[in-house]
Coordinates of C-alpha atoms and ligand atoms in Angstrom, one line a residue:
X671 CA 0.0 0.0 0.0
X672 CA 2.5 2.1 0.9
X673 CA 4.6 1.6 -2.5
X674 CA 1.4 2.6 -4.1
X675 CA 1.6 5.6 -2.4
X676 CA 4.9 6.2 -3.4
X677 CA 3.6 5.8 -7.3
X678 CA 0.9 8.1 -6.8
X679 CA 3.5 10.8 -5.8
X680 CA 4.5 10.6 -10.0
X681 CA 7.8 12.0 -11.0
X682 CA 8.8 12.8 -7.7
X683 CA 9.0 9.6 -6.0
X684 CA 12.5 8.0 -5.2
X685 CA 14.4 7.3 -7.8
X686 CA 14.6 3.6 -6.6
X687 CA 13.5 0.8 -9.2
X688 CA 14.5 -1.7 -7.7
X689 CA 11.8 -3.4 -4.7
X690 CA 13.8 -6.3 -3.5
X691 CA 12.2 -8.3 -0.3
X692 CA 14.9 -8.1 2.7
X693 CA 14.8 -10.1 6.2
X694 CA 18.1 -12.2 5.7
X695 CA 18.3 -12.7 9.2
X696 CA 21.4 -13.4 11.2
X697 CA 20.7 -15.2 14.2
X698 CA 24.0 -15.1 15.6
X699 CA 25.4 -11.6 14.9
X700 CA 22.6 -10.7 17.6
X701 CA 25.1 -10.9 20.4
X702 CA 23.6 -8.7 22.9
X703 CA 21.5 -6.3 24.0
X704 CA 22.4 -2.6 24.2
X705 CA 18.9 -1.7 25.2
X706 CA 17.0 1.2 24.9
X707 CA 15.9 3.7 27.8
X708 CA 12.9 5.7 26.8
X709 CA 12.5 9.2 27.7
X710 CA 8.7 8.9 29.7
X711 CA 7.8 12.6 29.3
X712 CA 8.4 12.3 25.8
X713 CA 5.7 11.9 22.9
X714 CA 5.8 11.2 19.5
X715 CA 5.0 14.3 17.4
X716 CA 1.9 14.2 15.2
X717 CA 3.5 13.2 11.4
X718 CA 2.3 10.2 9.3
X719 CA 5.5 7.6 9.6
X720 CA 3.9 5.8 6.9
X721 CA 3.9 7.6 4.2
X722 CA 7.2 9.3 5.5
X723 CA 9.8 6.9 4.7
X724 CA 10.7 3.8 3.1
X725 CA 13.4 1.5 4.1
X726 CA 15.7 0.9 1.2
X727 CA 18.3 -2.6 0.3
X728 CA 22.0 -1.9 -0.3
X729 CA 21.4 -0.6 -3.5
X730 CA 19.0 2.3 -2.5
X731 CA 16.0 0.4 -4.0
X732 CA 13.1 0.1 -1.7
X733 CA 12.5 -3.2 0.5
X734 CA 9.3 -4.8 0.2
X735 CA 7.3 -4.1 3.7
X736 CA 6.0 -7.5 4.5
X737 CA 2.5 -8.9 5.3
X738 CA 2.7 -10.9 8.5
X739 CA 1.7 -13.7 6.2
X740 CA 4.7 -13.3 4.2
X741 CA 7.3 -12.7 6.3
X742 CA 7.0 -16.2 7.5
X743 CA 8.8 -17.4 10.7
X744 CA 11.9 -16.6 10.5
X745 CA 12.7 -13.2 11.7
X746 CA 11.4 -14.5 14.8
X747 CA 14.2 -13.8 16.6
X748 CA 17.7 -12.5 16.2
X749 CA 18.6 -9.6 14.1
X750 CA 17.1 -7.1 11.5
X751 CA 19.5 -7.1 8.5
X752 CA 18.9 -3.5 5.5
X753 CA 21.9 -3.6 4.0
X754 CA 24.4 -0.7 3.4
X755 CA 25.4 2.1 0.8
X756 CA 22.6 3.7 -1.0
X757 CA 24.1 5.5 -3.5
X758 CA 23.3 8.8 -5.8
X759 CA 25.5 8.4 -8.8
X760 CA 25.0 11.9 -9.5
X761 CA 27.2 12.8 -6.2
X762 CA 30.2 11.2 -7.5
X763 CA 33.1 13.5 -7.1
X764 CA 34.7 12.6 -10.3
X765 CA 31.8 13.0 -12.1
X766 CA 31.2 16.2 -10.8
X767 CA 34.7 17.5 -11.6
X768 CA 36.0 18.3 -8.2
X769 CA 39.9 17.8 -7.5
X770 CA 40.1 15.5 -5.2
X771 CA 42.7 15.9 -2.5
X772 CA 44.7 13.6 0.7
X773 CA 46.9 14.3 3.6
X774 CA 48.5 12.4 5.7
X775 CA 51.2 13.1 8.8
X776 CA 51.9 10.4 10.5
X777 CA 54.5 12.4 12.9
X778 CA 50.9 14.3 14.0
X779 CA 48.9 11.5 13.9
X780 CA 46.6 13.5 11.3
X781 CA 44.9 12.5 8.2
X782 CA 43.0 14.5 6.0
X783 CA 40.4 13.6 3.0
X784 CA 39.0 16.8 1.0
X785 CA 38.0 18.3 -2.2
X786 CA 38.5 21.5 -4.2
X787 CA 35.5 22.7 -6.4
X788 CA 37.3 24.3 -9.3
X789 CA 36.2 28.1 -10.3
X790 CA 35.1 28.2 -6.5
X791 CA 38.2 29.7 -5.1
X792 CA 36.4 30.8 -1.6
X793 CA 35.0 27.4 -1.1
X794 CA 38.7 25.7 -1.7
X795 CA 40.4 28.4 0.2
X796 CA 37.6 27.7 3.1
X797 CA 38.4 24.1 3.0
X798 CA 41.9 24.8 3.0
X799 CA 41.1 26.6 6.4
X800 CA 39.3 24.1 7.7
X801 CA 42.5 21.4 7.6
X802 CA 44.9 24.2 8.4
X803 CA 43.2 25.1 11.7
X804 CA 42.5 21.1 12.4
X805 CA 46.4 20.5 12.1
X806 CA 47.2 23.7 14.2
X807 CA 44.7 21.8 16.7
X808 CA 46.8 19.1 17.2
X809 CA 50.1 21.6 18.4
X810 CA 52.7 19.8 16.3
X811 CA 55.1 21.0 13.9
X812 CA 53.9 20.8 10.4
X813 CA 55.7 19.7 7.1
X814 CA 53.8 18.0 3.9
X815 CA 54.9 14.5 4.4
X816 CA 55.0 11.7 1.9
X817 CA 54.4 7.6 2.0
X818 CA 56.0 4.6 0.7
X819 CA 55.2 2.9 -2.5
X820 CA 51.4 1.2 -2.2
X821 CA 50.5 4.0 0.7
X822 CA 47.0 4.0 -1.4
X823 CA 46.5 7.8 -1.1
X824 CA 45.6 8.2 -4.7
X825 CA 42.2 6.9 -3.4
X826 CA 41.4 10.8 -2.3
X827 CA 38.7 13.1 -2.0
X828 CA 35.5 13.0 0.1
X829 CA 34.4 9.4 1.3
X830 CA 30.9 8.7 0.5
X831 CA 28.3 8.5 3.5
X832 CA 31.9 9.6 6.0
X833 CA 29.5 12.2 7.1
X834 CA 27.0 10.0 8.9
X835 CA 29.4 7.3 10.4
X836 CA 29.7 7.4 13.9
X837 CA 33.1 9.1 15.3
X838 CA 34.6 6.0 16.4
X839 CA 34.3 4.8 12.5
X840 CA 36.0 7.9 11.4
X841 CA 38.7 7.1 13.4
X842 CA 39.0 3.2 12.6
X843 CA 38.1 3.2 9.0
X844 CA 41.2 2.9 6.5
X845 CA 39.7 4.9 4.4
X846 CA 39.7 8.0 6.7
X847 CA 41.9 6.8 10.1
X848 CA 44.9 8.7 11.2
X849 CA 48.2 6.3 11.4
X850 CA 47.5 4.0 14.8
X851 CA 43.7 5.4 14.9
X852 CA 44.3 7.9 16.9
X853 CA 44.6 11.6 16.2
X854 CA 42.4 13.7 13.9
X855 CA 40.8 12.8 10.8
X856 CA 39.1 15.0 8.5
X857 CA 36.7 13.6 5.9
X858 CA 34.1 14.9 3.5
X859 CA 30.9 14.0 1.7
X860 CA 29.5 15.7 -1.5
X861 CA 25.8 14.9 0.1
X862 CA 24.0 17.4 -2.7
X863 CA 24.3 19.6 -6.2
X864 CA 21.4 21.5 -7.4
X865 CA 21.2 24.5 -9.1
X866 CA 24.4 26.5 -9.0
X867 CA 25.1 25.2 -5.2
X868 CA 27.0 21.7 -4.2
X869 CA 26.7 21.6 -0.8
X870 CA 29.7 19.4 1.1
X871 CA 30.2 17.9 5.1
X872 CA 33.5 18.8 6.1
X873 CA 33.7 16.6 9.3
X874 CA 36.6 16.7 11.8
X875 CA 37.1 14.0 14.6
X876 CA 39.8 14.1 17.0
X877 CA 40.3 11.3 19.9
X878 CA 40.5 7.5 19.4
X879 CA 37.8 5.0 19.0
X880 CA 36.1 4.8 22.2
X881 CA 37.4 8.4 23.2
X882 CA 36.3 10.3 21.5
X883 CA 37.5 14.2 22.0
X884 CA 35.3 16.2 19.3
X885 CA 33.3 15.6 16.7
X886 CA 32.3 19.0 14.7
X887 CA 30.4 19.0 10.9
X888 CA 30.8 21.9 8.7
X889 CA 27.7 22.3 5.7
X890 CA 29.7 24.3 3.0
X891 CA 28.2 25.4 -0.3
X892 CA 30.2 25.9 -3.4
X893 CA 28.3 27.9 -5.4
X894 CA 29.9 27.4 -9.2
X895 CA 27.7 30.3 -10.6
X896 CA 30.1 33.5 -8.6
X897 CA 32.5 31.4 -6.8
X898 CA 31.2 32.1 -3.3
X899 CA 31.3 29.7 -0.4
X900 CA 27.7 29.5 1.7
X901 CA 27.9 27.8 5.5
X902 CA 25.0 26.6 7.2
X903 CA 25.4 25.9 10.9
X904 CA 22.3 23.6 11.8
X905 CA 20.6 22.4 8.5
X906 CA 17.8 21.0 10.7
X907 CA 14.7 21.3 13.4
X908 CA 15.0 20.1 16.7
X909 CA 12.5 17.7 16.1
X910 CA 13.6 16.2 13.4
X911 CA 15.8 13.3 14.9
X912 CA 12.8 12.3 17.1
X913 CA 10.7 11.8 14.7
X914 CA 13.5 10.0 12.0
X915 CA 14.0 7.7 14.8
X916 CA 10.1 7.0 15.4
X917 CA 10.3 6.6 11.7
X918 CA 13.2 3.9 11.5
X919 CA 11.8 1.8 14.5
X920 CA 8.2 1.8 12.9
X921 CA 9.7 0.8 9.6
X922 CA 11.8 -2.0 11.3
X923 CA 9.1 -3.2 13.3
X924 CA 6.8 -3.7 10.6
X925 CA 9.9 -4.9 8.4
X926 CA 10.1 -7.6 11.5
X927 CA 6.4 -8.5 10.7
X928 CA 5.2 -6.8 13.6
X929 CA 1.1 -5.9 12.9
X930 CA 1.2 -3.4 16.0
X931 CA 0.9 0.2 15.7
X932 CA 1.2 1.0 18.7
X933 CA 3.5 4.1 20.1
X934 CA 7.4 4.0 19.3
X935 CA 8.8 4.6 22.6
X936 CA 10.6 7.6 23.3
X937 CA 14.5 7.8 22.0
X938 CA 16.9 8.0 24.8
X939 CA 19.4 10.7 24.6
X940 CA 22.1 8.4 23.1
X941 CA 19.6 7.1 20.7
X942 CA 18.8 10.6 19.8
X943 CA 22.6 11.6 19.2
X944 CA 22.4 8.7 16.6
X945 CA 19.9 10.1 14.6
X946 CA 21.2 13.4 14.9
X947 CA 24.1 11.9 13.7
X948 CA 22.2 10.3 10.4
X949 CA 21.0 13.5 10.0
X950 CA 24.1 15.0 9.3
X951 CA 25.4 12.7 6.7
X952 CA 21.8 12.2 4.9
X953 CA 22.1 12.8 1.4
X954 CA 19.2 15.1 -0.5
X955 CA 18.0 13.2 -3.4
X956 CA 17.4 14.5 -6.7
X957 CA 13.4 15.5 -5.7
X958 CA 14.3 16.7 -2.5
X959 CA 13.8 13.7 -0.1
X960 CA 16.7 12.4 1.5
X961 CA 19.0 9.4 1.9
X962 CA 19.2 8.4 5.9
X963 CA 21.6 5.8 7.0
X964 CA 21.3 4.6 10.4
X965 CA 24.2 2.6 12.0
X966 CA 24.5 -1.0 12.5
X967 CA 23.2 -1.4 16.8
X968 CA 20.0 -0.1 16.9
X969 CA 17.9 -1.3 19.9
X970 CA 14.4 -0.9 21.2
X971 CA 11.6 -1.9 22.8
X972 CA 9.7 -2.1 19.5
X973 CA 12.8 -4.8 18.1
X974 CA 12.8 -6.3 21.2
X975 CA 9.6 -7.5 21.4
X976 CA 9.8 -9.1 18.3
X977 CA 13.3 -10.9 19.7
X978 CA 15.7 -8.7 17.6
X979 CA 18.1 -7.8 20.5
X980 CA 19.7 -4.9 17.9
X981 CA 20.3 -4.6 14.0
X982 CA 23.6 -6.0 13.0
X983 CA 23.2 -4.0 9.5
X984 CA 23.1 -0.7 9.0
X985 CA 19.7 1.0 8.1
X986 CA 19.0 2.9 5.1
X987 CA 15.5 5.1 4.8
X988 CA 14.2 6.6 1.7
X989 CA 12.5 9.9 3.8
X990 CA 10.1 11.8 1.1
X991 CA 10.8 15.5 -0.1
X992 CA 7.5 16.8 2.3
X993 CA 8.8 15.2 5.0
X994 CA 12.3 16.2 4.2
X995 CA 11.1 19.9 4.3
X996 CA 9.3 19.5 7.5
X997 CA 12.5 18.4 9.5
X998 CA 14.9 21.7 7.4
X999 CA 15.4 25.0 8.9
X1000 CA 14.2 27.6 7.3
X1001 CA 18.0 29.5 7.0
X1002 CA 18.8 25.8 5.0
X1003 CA 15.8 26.1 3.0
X1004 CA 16.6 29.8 1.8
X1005 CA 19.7 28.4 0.5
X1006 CA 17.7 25.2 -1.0
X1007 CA 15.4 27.6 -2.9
X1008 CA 16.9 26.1 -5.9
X1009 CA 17.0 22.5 -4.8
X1010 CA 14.6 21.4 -7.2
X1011 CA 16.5 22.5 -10.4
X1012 CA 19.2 20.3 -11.6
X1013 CA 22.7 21.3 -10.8
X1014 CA 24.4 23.4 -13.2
X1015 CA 27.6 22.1 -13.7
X1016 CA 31.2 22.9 -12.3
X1017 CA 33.2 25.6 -14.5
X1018 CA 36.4 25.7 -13.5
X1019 CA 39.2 23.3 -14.5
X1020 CA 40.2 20.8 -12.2
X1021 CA 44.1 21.6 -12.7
X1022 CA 43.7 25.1 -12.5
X1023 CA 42.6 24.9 -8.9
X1024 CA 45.8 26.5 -6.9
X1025 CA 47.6 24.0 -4.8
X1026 CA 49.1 25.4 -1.5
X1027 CA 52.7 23.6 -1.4
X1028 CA 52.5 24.1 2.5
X1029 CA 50.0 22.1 3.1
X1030 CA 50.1 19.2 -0.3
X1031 CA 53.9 17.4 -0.4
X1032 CA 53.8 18.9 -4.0
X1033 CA 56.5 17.5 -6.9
X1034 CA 56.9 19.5 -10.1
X1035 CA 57.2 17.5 -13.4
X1036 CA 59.1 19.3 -16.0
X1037 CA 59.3 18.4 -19.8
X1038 CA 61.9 19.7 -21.9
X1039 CA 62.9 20.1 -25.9
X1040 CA 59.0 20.2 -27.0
X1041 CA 56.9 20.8 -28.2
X1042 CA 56.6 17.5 -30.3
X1043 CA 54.9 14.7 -32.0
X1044 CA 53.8 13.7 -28.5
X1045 CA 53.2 17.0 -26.4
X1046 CA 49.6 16.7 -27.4
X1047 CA 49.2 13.3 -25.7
X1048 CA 50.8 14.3 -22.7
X1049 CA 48.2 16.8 -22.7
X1050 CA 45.4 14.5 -22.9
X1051 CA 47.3 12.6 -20.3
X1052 CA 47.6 15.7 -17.7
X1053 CA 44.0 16.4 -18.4
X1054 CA 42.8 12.9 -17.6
X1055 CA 44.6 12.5 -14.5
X1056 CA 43.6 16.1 -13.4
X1057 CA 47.3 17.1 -12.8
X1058 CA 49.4 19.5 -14.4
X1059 CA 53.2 20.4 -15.4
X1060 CA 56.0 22.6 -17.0
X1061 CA 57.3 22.3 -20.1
X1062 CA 60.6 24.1 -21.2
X1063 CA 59.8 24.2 -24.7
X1064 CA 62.4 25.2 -28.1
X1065 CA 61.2 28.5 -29.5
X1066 CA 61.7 27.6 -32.8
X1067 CA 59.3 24.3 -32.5
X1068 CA 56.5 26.4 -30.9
X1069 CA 54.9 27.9 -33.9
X1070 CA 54.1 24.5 -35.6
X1071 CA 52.3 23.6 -32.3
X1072 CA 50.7 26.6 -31.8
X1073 CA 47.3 25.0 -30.9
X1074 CA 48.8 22.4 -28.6
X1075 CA 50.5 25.4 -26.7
X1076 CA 47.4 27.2 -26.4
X1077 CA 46.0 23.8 -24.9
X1078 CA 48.9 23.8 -22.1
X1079 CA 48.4 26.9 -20.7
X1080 CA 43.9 26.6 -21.0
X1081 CA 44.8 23.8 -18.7
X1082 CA 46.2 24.5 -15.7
X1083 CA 49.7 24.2 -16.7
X1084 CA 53.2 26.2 -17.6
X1085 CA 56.0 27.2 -20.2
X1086 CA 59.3 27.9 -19.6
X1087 CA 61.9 29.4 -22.4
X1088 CA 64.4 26.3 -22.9
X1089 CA 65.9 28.5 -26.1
X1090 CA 65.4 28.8 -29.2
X1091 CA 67.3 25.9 -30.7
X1092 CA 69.4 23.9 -27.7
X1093 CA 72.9 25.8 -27.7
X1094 CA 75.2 25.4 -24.7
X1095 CA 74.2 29.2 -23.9
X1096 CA 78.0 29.6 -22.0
X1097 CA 80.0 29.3 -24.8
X1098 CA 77.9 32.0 -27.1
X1099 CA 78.1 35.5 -27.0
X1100 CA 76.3 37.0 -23.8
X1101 CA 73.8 38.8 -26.5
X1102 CA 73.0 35.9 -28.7
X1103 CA 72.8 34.1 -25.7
X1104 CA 70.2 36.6 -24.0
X1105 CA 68.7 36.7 -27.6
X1106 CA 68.1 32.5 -27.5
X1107 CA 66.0 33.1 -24.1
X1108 CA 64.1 35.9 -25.0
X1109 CA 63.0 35.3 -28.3
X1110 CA 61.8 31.6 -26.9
X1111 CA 59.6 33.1 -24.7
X1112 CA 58.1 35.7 -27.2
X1113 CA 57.0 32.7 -29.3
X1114 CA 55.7 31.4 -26.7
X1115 CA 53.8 34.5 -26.0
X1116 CA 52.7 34.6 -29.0
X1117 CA 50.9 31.4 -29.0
X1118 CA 49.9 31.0 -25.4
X1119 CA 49.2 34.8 -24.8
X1120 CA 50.3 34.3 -21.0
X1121 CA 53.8 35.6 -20.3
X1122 CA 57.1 33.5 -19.5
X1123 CA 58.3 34.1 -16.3
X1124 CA 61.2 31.2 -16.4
X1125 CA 63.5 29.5 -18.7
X1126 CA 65.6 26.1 -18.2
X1127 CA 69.4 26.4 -19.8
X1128 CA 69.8 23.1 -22.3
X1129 CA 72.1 20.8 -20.4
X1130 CA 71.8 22.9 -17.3
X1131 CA 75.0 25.1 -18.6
X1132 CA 74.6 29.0 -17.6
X1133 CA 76.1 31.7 -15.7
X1134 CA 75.4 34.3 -13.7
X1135 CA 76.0 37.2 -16.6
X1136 CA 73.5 34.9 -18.3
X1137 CA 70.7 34.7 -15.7
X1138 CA 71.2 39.0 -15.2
X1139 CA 70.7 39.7 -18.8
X1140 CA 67.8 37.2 -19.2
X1141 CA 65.9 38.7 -16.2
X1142 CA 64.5 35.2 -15.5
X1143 CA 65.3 32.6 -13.3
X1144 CA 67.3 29.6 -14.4
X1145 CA 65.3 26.4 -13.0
X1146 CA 67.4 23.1 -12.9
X1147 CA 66.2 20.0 -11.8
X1148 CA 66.7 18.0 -8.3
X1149 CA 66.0 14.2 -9.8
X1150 CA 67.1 13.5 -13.9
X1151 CA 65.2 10.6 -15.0
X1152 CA 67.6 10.3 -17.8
X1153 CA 64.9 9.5 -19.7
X1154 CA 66.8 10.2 -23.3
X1155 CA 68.6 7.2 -22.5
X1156 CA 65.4 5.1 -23.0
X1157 CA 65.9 2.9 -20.3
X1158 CA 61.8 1.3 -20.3
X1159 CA 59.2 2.8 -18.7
X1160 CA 59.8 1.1 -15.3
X1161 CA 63.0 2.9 -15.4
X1162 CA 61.4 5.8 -15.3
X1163 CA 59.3 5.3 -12.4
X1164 CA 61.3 4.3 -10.4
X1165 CA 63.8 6.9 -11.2
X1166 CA 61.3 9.2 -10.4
X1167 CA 58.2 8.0 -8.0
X1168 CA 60.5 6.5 -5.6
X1169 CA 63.3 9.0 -5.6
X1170 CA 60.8 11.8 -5.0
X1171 CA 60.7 14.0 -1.8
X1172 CA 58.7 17.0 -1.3
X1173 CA 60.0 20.2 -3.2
X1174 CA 61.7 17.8 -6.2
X1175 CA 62.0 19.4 -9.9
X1176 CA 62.2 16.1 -12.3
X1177 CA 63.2 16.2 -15.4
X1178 CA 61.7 14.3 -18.5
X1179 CA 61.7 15.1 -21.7
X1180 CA 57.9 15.0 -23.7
X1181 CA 60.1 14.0 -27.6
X1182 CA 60.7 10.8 -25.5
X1183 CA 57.5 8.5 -26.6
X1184 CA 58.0 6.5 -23.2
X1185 CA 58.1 9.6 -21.2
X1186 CA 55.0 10.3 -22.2
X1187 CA 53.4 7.0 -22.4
X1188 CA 54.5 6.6 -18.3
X1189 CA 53.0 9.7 -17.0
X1190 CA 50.3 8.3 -16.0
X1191 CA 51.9 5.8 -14.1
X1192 CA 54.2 8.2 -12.6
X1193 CA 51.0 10.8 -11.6
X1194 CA 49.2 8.0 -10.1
X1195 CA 52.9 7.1 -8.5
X1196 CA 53.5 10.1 -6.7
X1197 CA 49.5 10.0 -5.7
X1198 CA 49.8 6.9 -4.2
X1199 CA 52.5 8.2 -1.6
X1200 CA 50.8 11.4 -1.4
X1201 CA 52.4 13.6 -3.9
X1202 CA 50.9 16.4 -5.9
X1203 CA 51.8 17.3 -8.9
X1204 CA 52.6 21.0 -9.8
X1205 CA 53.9 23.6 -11.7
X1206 CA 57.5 24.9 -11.0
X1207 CA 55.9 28.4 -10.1
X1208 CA 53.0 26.8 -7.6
X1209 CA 55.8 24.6 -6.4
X1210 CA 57.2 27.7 -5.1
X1211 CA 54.1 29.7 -3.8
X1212 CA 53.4 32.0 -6.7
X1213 CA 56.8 33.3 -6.2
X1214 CA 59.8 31.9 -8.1
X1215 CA 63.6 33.1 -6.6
X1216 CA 65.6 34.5 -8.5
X1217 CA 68.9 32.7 -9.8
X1218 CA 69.8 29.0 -10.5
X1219 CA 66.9 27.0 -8.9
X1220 CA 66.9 23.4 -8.8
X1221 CA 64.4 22.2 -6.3
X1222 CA 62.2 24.3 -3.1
Ligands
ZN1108 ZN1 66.9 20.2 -23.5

């Protein structure tokens, strides 16, 4: 009846195909009882749980709510199973085009899962707030630290549901733990995008499972139409985790079989604090309702009575847009005035988003003696992977790439003068010598319309008369992959990914097929110990020294 009722609602039901009958039941995972301790004073607001919420299967779909004279016998006793990770494929970060992002000091016992929205710069400088202040918190010294080989930190971003697990998961979970579980962890979860707004938890948890020392949500909202950031304290009514927990224990007591309709008992305070929780890391749906996931452990009087001492899976509810609306403050809903038109779309450029060295173990790749036959694949590459370089480029190659050079720069990354045809610049003349630096960068110029603010001497040979004249710094390298020697493409990661510390300038060259065909590998490399990728200017803060430069 109740699924008919969902029908009836037309376009705006849940967008959940899928009915699939639940009740696997696990007799021994019920291992004990954590029982509930109702509140006597408290009643159960007037609202109509049935037509409220539905309880959804792991893949968001909605359960079947059973007859008594289907559910059979067997949920008699033990414990209520609903599955695990409903799921809005709309949310996905990637999709999206955010730049996802991953710290990780072990030294502070602090790890930190976030994303930039690109074009957004006061959201990403906001979050970039957010993690500074959480790693001032913990009163240690701070340097961007890097990870072995296999460290798995390529997995990055926000964490999908973090925002609704309890602390102690935050904590535990490898996905989000600090080294030894103890120590703060930030995570985030991209829990709605409508209109111009994507609205992102940016949770913080300090303490160790069990001891727990603080627990504080941020709501953010990138708004991708004028870059602004939007902060909502308390998204929802006080009596909204009341009456999501009346909701859940009605659902599961009829999931159970249960024909009574009696009163849910009150929530206890700690019960309350769990749907308070829930609340935080629900995710608005597509028509307004919303996405509620309810931790594995639920007890009450209701379950009890049907022999289920307490849920061993967590439980998801489908809660419908009216209902939805009821439970939002009214500051939320002024910002959700668009929340029924679809989301407009990021903007920016991933790459372009400004990486703060301080805070990202950054690495700058470099690629000299382009542009070539494969500069524009090394492109596609950068663009793919969402990461970005410097290439010192030959001034008299440029023109024949001109569009490829235009590319570069529209994406997030830089050029460098690297001459005009490869002298040894020491043993010329200091004005032809001047003359091969400058006139590189004004083709480049020319076809990128963004100035050059460096060059790169071929085969590293300059001086000091040189540099003066030029009026640009000389940047070296700090790790040659000697990649002109061809030596295979695991060569070249190792030479680079596992020689890599923070502040390295590695040198590749982009006329070397295998160069190009391993970055990649390499990106993904440095990712997985924690790396960024740069430019040589970002690597540097904006500000480039003067002189011979070789690595920060
Ligand atoms: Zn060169």
């Amino acid at each position: 009846m109740r699924h008919e009722e969902q029908h009836r609602r037309g376009a705006r039901r849940f967008r959940a195909p899928r009915v699939v009958p639940i009740l696997a039941l696990a007799a021994s995972l019920a291992l004990g009882g954590c029982s509930a301790e109702p509140v006597a004073a408290w009643q159960p607001p007037e609202f109509a749980p049935v037509t409220g919420a539905v309880l959804l299967d792991e893949t968001g779909g909605e359960t079947r709510t059973p007859d008594a004279a289907s559910s059979g016998e067997s949920e008699a006793q033990g414990a209520v199973e609903t599955g695990s990770g409903a799921d809005s494929a709309v949310l996905d970060q990637h999709a999206l085009g955010l730049m996802p992002e991953r710290l990780r000091n072990d030294d502070l016992g602090f790890a930190a899962r976030f994303v930039y929205v690109p074009g957004v710069p006061d959201f990403n400088e906001r979050v970039n707030a957010e993690v500074r202040s959480a790693i001032a918190a913990t009163g240690g010294e701070y340097t961007p630290q890097v990870h072995p080989v296999g460290s798995g930190l390529d997995d990055r971003g926000c964490v999908e549901g973090s925002a609704g697990w309890s602390a102690d998961e935050v904590l535990e979970r490898p996905e989000t733990a600090p080294a030894g579980e103890a120590g703060t962890a930030v995570t985030c979860d991209v829990t709605a995008a409508f209109g111009d707004l994507i609205e992102v938890r940016l949770r913080v948890v300090t303490g160790k499972p069990g001891a727990v020392s603080s627990d504080h949500t941020t709501v953010l909202f990138a708004n991708v139409a004028d870059g602004s950031v939007l902060e909502v304290a308390s998204q929802w009514n006080d009596h909204a985790a009341a009456e999501l927990w009346t909701l859940a224990m009605d659902l599961l007591r009829r999931e159970a079989g249960a024909l009574s309709s009696a009163p849910i008992a009150a929530p206890s305070e700690a019960q309350l604090a769990l749907a308070r929780n829930a609340l935080v890391g629900a995710k608005r749906t597509e028509d307004g309702g919303l996405l509620v996931r309810l931790p594995p452990g639920l007890a009450s009087p209701e379950l009890e009575g049907l022999g289920i001492d307490f849920t061993s899976q967590p439980t998801q509810l489908g809660i419908d847009p009216e209902t939805a609306r009821a439970w939002t403050n009214e500051a939320y809903l002024q910002v959700h005035a668009a929340l029924d038109t679809p989301f407009s779309g990021v903007t920016g450029t991933p790459s372009r988003v400004p990486i703060d060295c301080d805070l990202i173990p950054c690495v700058a790749l470099t690629y000299d003696d382009g542009p070539g036959p494969f500069t524009s694949r090394l492109v596609d590459t950068l663009i793919a992977e969402r990461a970005r370089a410097t290439f010192f480029m030959l001034g008299d190659r440029v023109d024949a790439h001109a569009d490829t050079v235009a590319r570069i720069i529209a994406e997030g990354n830089e050029i460098g003068s690297h001459t005009m045809t490869h002298p040894d610049l020491t043993e010329l003349p200091l004005p032809e010598a001047t003359a091969q630096v400058l006139d590189a960068a004004d083709a480049i110029e020319r076809a990128s319309g963004e100035p050059v603010t460096l060059f790169r001497p071929p085969y590293g040979e300059v001086n000091d008369e040189i540099i003066d004249a030029a009026q640009l710094p000389a940047i070296l390298w700090s790790i040659d992959t000697n990649d002109w020697q061809e030596p295979g493409e695991q060569a070249l990661i190792e030479r680079s990914v596992l020689a890599a510390d923070p502040g390295d300038v590695i040198l590749f060259h982009d006329i070397h097929s295998d160069s190009v065909e391993v970055a990649s590998d390499v990106i993904r490399g440095m990712r997985d110990r924690g790396f960024e990728t740069v430019t040589v200017t970002e690597l540097f803060g904006g500000s480039v020294p003067e002189g011979r430069v070789s690595s920060r």
